[in-house]
XYZ file of C-alpha atoms in Angstrom:
257
model
C 93.156 131.891 108.438
C 91.962 132.985 104.906
C 92.950 130.380 102.050
C 93.606 131.171 98.595
C 90.789 130.702 96.217
C 93.350 129.410 93.522
C 96.740 128.590 93.519
C 98.856 130.428 91.380
C 102.485 131.336 90.981
C 103.203 135.011 90.361
C 106.200 136.418 89.211
C 108.130 138.590 91.907
C 109.995 141.932 91.280
C 113.698 142.083 91.081
C 114.578 143.105 94.598
C 111.929 140.645 95.851
C 113.791 137.979 93.882
C 117.296 139.020 95.293
C 116.263 139.008 98.825
C 114.532 135.488 98.314
C 117.990 134.134 97.132
C 119.886 135.898 99.831
C 117.439 134.212 102.510
C 117.844 130.678 100.486
C 121.531 130.909 100.752
C 121.512 131.843 104.584
C 119.076 128.848 105.224
C 121.330 126.739 103.814
C 124.123 127.767 106.095
C 122.273 128.021 109.406
C 120.292 125.848 111.677
C 121.465 122.621 110.047
C 120.353 119.195 111.119
C 123.402 116.884 110.586
C 122.390 113.879 108.165
C 125.070 111.423 107.463
C 124.670 109.963 104.261
C 127.429 107.200 103.650
C 128.848 106.137 100.044
C 127.144 102.842 100.196
C 123.621 104.188 100.664
C 121.447 104.239 97.887
C 117.841 105.451 97.774
C 115.365 107.431 95.469
C 112.188 109.118 96.617
C 109.351 110.525 94.470
C 107.358 113.475 95.591
C 104.390 115.285 94.682
C 103.846 118.901 95.685
C 100.455 120.547 96.128
C 99.438 117.788 94.086
C 96.763 117.893 91.544
C 94.183 115.066 91.153
C 96.191 113.720 88.097
C 98.962 112.854 90.443
C 96.922 110.051 91.963
C 97.885 108.348 88.584
C 101.559 108.810 89.786
C 100.478 106.904 92.921
C 99.414 103.934 90.830
C 102.606 104.017 89.017
C 104.673 103.568 91.993
C 102.281 101.027 93.474
C 102.564 98.986 90.095
C 106.389 98.838 90.788
C 105.937 97.748 94.292
C 106.778 101.417 95.673
C 105.214 104.388 97.498
C 105.957 108.067 97.447
C 105.199 111.206 99.513
C 102.489 113.739 98.737
C 102.907 117.289 100.279
C 99.603 118.953 101.003
C 97.875 122.110 101.588
C 94.564 121.465 103.347
C 93.155 124.818 102.405
C 93.755 124.272 98.688
C 91.917 120.933 98.354
C 89.429 120.792 95.626
C 90.502 124.172 94.301
C 92.064 125.013 90.875
C 95.868 125.427 90.164
C 98.189 125.825 87.451
C 98.829 122.170 87.464
C 95.210 121.220 87.468
C 92.543 120.883 90.059
C 94.044 119.877 93.328
C 93.063 116.564 94.900
C 90.106 116.155 97.222
C 90.117 115.172 101.030
C 88.908 111.514 100.145
C 91.969 111.258 97.515
C 94.337 112.278 100.263
C 93.008 109.641 102.860
C 93.045 106.959 100.131
C 96.645 107.748 99.562
C 97.562 107.102 103.133
C 95.424 104.213 103.350
C 97.531 102.544 100.426
C 100.826 103.335 102.199
C 101.785 106.588 100.874
C 103.140 109.416 103.081
C 101.385 112.541 103.299
C 103.649 115.506 104.065
C 103.040 119.207 104.917
C 103.291 122.247 102.597
C 101.929 124.711 104.916
C 98.140 125.279 104.874
C 97.872 128.122 102.499
C 100.959 127.505 100.460
C 102.587 130.818 101.721
C 106.051 132.087 100.810
C 108.279 130.863 103.583
C 111.056 133.472 102.664
C 109.025 136.557 102.874
C 106.530 135.370 105.819
C 107.485 135.951 109.519
C 108.738 132.766 110.942
C 106.002 132.554 113.525
C 103.356 133.000 110.877
C 104.781 130.053 108.829
C 104.597 128.086 111.967
C 100.940 129.024 112.632
C 100.078 128.009 108.979
C 102.020 124.606 109.443
C 100.105 123.969 112.765
C 96.766 124.756 111.303
C 97.583 122.048 108.490
C 98.638 119.705 110.968
C 95.511 120.122 113.006
C 93.520 119.541 109.672
C 95.299 116.546 109.091
C 95.146 115.186 112.572
C 91.327 115.670 112.517
C 91.270 113.230 109.578
C 93.644 110.707 111.329
C 96.797 111.676 109.745
C 100.228 112.901 111.070
C 102.466 115.170 109.073
C 105.935 114.454 109.882
C 107.539 115.823 106.695
C 107.681 119.185 105.322
C 108.672 120.837 101.744
C 109.101 124.701 101.324
C 106.272 125.896 98.979
C 108.310 126.828 95.690
C 111.490 126.039 97.523
C 111.389 129.540 99.320
C 112.991 129.362 102.743
C 114.841 131.335 105.344
C 116.778 130.902 108.564
C 114.295 131.825 111.000
C 111.605 129.718 109.357
C 114.018 126.726 109.058
C 114.652 127.180 112.807
C 111.155 127.003 114.003
C 110.071 124.193 111.595
C 112.705 121.606 112.647
C 111.217 121.368 115.960
C 108.043 120.288 114.284
C 109.046 117.995 111.420
C 111.487 115.286 110.989
C 112.711 116.716 107.520
C 112.126 119.500 105.431
C 112.697 119.419 101.637
C 113.933 122.142 99.300
C 114.255 122.444 95.468
C 118.087 123.093 95.714
C 119.251 120.737 92.878
C 121.254 117.949 93.668
C 121.708 114.518 95.072
C 121.933 114.227 98.884
C 125.532 112.843 99.823
C 128.076 112.636 102.754
C 127.306 115.487 105.055
C 123.606 116.251 104.418
C 120.911 118.410 106.208
C 117.697 116.830 107.238
C 115.897 120.224 106.929
C 117.187 121.452 103.703
C 117.168 118.108 101.621
C 118.257 118.763 98.212
C 116.122 117.615 95.227
C 115.803 117.380 91.427
C 112.766 118.109 89.306
C 110.862 115.495 87.661
C 109.835 118.052 84.733
C 110.943 120.517 82.285
C 113.620 117.923 81.154
C 113.691 115.088 78.901
C 113.872 111.378 79.839
C 117.649 111.288 79.335
C 118.946 113.578 82.061
C 116.705 112.006 84.809
C 117.832 108.480 83.906
C 121.522 109.917 83.910
C 121.104 110.798 87.497
C 119.684 107.734 88.610
C 122.645 106.025 86.976
C 124.865 108.454 88.924
C 123.173 107.368 92.304
C 123.578 103.527 91.317
C 127.332 104.220 90.683
C 128.346 106.531 93.259
C 125.580 106.122 95.869
C 123.448 109.067 97.541
C 119.810 109.760 98.287
C 118.079 111.262 94.979
C 114.879 113.182 95.681
C 112.624 113.656 92.686
C 109.761 116.039 92.679
C 106.858 116.754 90.528
C 103.165 118.048 90.629
C 100.981 116.920 87.909
C 101.066 113.344 86.154
C 99.562 113.565 82.695
C 99.893 112.982 79.045
C 99.739 116.652 78.539
C 101.455 117.890 81.919
C 101.804 121.418 82.881
C 105.209 123.100 83.112
C 105.439 121.690 86.726
C 104.188 118.201 85.833
C 105.620 114.929 84.187
C 104.077 112.518 82.137
C 103.055 108.858 83.110
C 106.010 107.531 80.690
C 108.685 109.642 82.218
C 107.682 108.796 85.928
C 107.300 105.011 84.898
C 110.687 104.894 83.194
C 112.342 106.325 86.273
C 110.557 104.052 88.792
C 111.391 101.027 86.524
C 115.044 102.188 86.152
C 115.417 102.210 89.924
C 114.205 98.638 90.176
C 116.487 97.478 87.282
C 119.542 99.017 89.061
C 118.262 97.620 92.621
C 117.876 101.121 93.975
C 115.480 101.065 96.856
C 112.379 103.533 96.151
C 111.784 105.073 99.694
C 109.466 107.371 100.923
C 110.976 110.449 102.812
C 110.318 108.756 106.060
C 111.718 105.358 104.946
C 114.595 107.240 103.758
C 115.530 108.847 106.963
C 114.804 105.765 108.866
C 117.321 103.751 106.902
C 120.001 106.377 107.287
C 119.435 106.697 111.178
C 119.248 102.927 111.934
C 121.305 101.162 109.380
C 124.097 103.600 108.332
């Protein structure tokens, strides 16, 4: 399987964008994995997608507050350049796992899961899991690259992963879907709106999943600053909202609710 030399986000034509949207909507409707989220449940998770080396600073911020996150990894991209900075190296990934962070799957080569045949997506994910297993890691949770998904892909991936995270904006509440988890970007916004959403979880309950890429004083368009990340984690602690990895969130929902 040929891997990309550099991770870049390329603009698509209008017909492709329309088709992707149709498939995203369809994926929300079919092949659901019911996930009951009662009003009393409160939790926030922090995710780092195809994470560059600067995201390691994010791990340190979480650890300083007694928390852990999940780092979604494409093993073919390790050490390569991206629009968010140089991607982390294998030793970085292993160190994160040793420190209690979860390592998630993001396909092997960051493919478009809405425009790629489902079995080809599954093959890419299997390759990624084999690379992880060779290094003593088990990838139990998935995130759709750039949030692109399709019903057939969702159907095959739910056989291999306990969860799959989308980029559909929102807080997971009431009748959720473990293979189409909603999320909110921790970038492209000021500190205020993110804190408002965390306060909303404290007041009304729910599972908030925040995602970003790099963590830098001068972040990319897809990253956040250390200050914003630390403020979000600290606010969760101040409001007594548990900061959970994706695996921990699912476990609590299945065993305690």
